[in-house]
């Protein structure tokens, strides 16, 4: 096989087949995928299903703590997890730029396969397209996923009521800062937190405590998720700066570079809102899981000001955490 | 709202929200999508499910007979249909190039919505990413779909046996030639056949005749599907040139431009292999559907030569229809 992707790898002909068979089918190693049909057919895995999709255009495709392949699998697993679902089946679709090194594609497929295996999710259907040089950027990946929603679980920010607690599973901003420093060639030792959160989410829901809503604060960060919660719940979200876990390196780099960790993307964190009385059980369950070791209550929902996120700063002032305007960090995921 | 896509439309912030709400949520008009959760949750629509994904990178995005949006919905509907499934839920994920005209995106979303509505499929979850100018090409779309497999239907090219008939639902090469002439600025009146085939597929399966395998011969055309059938079935596929419906304009243009209609993409055709004794019922059912008006038996499966596709030409010669090598028409779907 060639060592770079050619347009002919996207033709549907011989080279397409060798790419799909020798790289994707081999890496993902799944009986349904290996049938090479236009669709995967399976018995419905449960009564209530969750269905999600995301395209990944992150640049660079390899970064400290992960790569676009690991990110794509974790991202879809996490979008199912925050809906209270365990991931079962996934699709993988690639848009590859002509000239992309085949070794990069192989490495990314290997990383997807490893992450999917660790999550117990099967990659059962896929697609490969190739675009001309300069019409893409090495590789974009779409993953869509199907998960089984845990019995009796229904989550929605519309369930949030004043007095509910806001919990974060760990430090914020790691993914965003890892990409930022990698792009800038900076020597700041920050790794992306890219990780699958389905077990942590299940641990939380297993407590039976009153969880109202969960999200993974990716693009736009914690500030964006809390603004979405406030909008949908028609109440306010109050958070306290000193309660929000941020790594020293991330805080320091944010100060130097002029970023706010509240807006930086995370790829391995959960933010949830739950009834006050169940939070001890939730925090205890989260802290037993390495991905929730630094879980903390960071604030609470309140009556007003409606649809606003309010931060009490380390200095003791209060300010509104606005929705992101402008682009901040393009292609962060 | 701006009249062109900005990087900030992909930030997850204010502009992302306005793009998603004012264009996608408004066009697709679905209660599950409008919740703007990271996943859609629904009761499993059936016992046996089909799951498929495809990314669309076609150039140009608007072409005679359709656009990338209609193509994306039909493509996913058809990949479910050829698995014997009725489409129920679909995702829509967009990778948009900075500077893309917002009107184009709006028009494409409208086209997707219209096609999905006609097919009775709901677009319930989605994603939007923006890449810098020169790192994409106006818009790429991924659609993934979930369908319900008809009771008792199991299709696979591995079921094909010598003596089975090969049927095509109509003229071949229309989509490929429409794109080719549009790109070349040629004045040949050929429209893409882009159409949803789930009803036609259901009509065929309703006959109860022994259908072994179905495919929609898209990228790589009829020749590629038949080669895949021959490979999997471990037999040979014999076709007769004079039996294969080709529009005069397409045949003429192929002769001038040096293309073979057998390799040109179709986006609204079915090829199927079925037991000989049921073909009258199948053809009668197909011809009642406008999309199957020109349905015809074009050949049969035989013992040998194993894994080969053999064409009896109009001149009476026989030749092997090889797998496509090289790229033929990049970005045809």
mmCIF file of C-alpha atoms in Angstrom, chain A residues 52-57 76 79 141-144 218-219 333, chain B residues 9-10 12 19-20 24 28 33 37-38 91-96 123-130 139-142:
data_model
loop_
_atom_site.group_PDB
_atom_site.id
_atom_site.type_symbol
_atom_site.label_atom_id
_atom_site.label_comp_id
_atom_site.label_asym_id
_atom_site.label_seq_id
_atom_site.Cartn_x
_atom_site.Cartn_y
_atom_site.Cartn_z
ATOM 1 C CA UNK A 52 -25.568 11.090 19.454
ATOM 2 C CA UNK A 53 -23.194 12.423 16.793
ATOM 3 C CA UNK A 54 -20.081 14.587 16.736
ATOM 4 C CA UNK A 55 -17.540 15.546 14.134
ATOM 5 C CA UNK A 56 -13.961 16.112 15.248
ATOM 6 C CA UNK A 57 -11.752 18.660 13.508
ATOM 7 C CA UNK A 76 -19.269 10.075 21.742
ATOM 8 C CA UNK A 79 -22.298 12.407 25.074
ATOM 9 C CA UNK A 141 -13.625 12.123 12.052
ATOM 10 C CA UNK A 142 -17.315 11.713 12.760
ATOM 11 C CA UNK A 143 -18.452 9.264 15.396
ATOM 12 C CA UNK A 144 -22.107 8.581 16.111
ATOM 13 C CA UNK A 218 -16.192 20.517 26.131
ATOM 14 C CA UNK A 219 -16.082 23.399 23.616
ATOM 15 C CA UNK A 333 -12.347 19.325 19.410
ATOM 16 C CA UNK B 9 -19.924 29.998 14.634
ATOM 17 C CA UNK B 10 -17.968 26.933 15.766
ATOM 18 C CA UNK B 12 -19.881 26.746 21.185
ATOM 19 C CA UNK B 19 -26.634 29.236 13.871
ATOM 20 C CA UNK B 20 -27.932 26.011 15.396
ATOM 21 C CA UNK B 24 -30.774 23.783 11.937
ATOM 22 C CA UNK B 28 -35.406 20.272 11.029
ATOM 23 C CA UNK B 33 -33.518 18.056 18.430
ATOM 24 C CA UNK B 37 -29.142 17.992 24.566
ATOM 25 C CA UNK B 38 -25.908 16.215 23.709
ATOM 26 C CA UNK B 91 -28.239 12.604 12.942
ATOM 27 C CA UNK B 92 -26.811 15.537 10.999
ATOM 28 C CA UNK B 93 -23.295 16.830 11.549
ATOM 29 C CA UNK B 94 -21.775 19.738 9.653
ATOM 30 C CA UNK B 95 -18.145 20.701 9.059
ATOM 31 C CA UNK B 96 -18.373 24.190 7.609
ATOM 32 C CA UNK B 123 -33.382 14.392 12.440
ATOM 33 C CA UNK B 124 -32.988 14.193 16.211
ATOM 34 C CA UNK B 125 -29.375 15.027 17.022
ATOM 35 C CA UNK B 126 -26.611 17.033 15.410
ATOM 36 C CA UNK B 127 -23.298 18.831 15.568
ATOM 37 C CA UNK B 128 -21.659 21.842 13.935
ATOM 38 C CA UNK B 129 -17.952 22.516 13.529
ATOM 39 C CA UNK B 130 -16.196 25.310 11.666
ATOM 40 C CA UNK B 139 -19.512 22.220 3.827
ATOM 41 C CA UNK B 140 -19.101 18.535 4.536
ATOM 42 C CA UNK B 141 -22.041 16.668 6.070
ATOM 43 C CA UNK B 142 -22.219 13.445 8.026
#
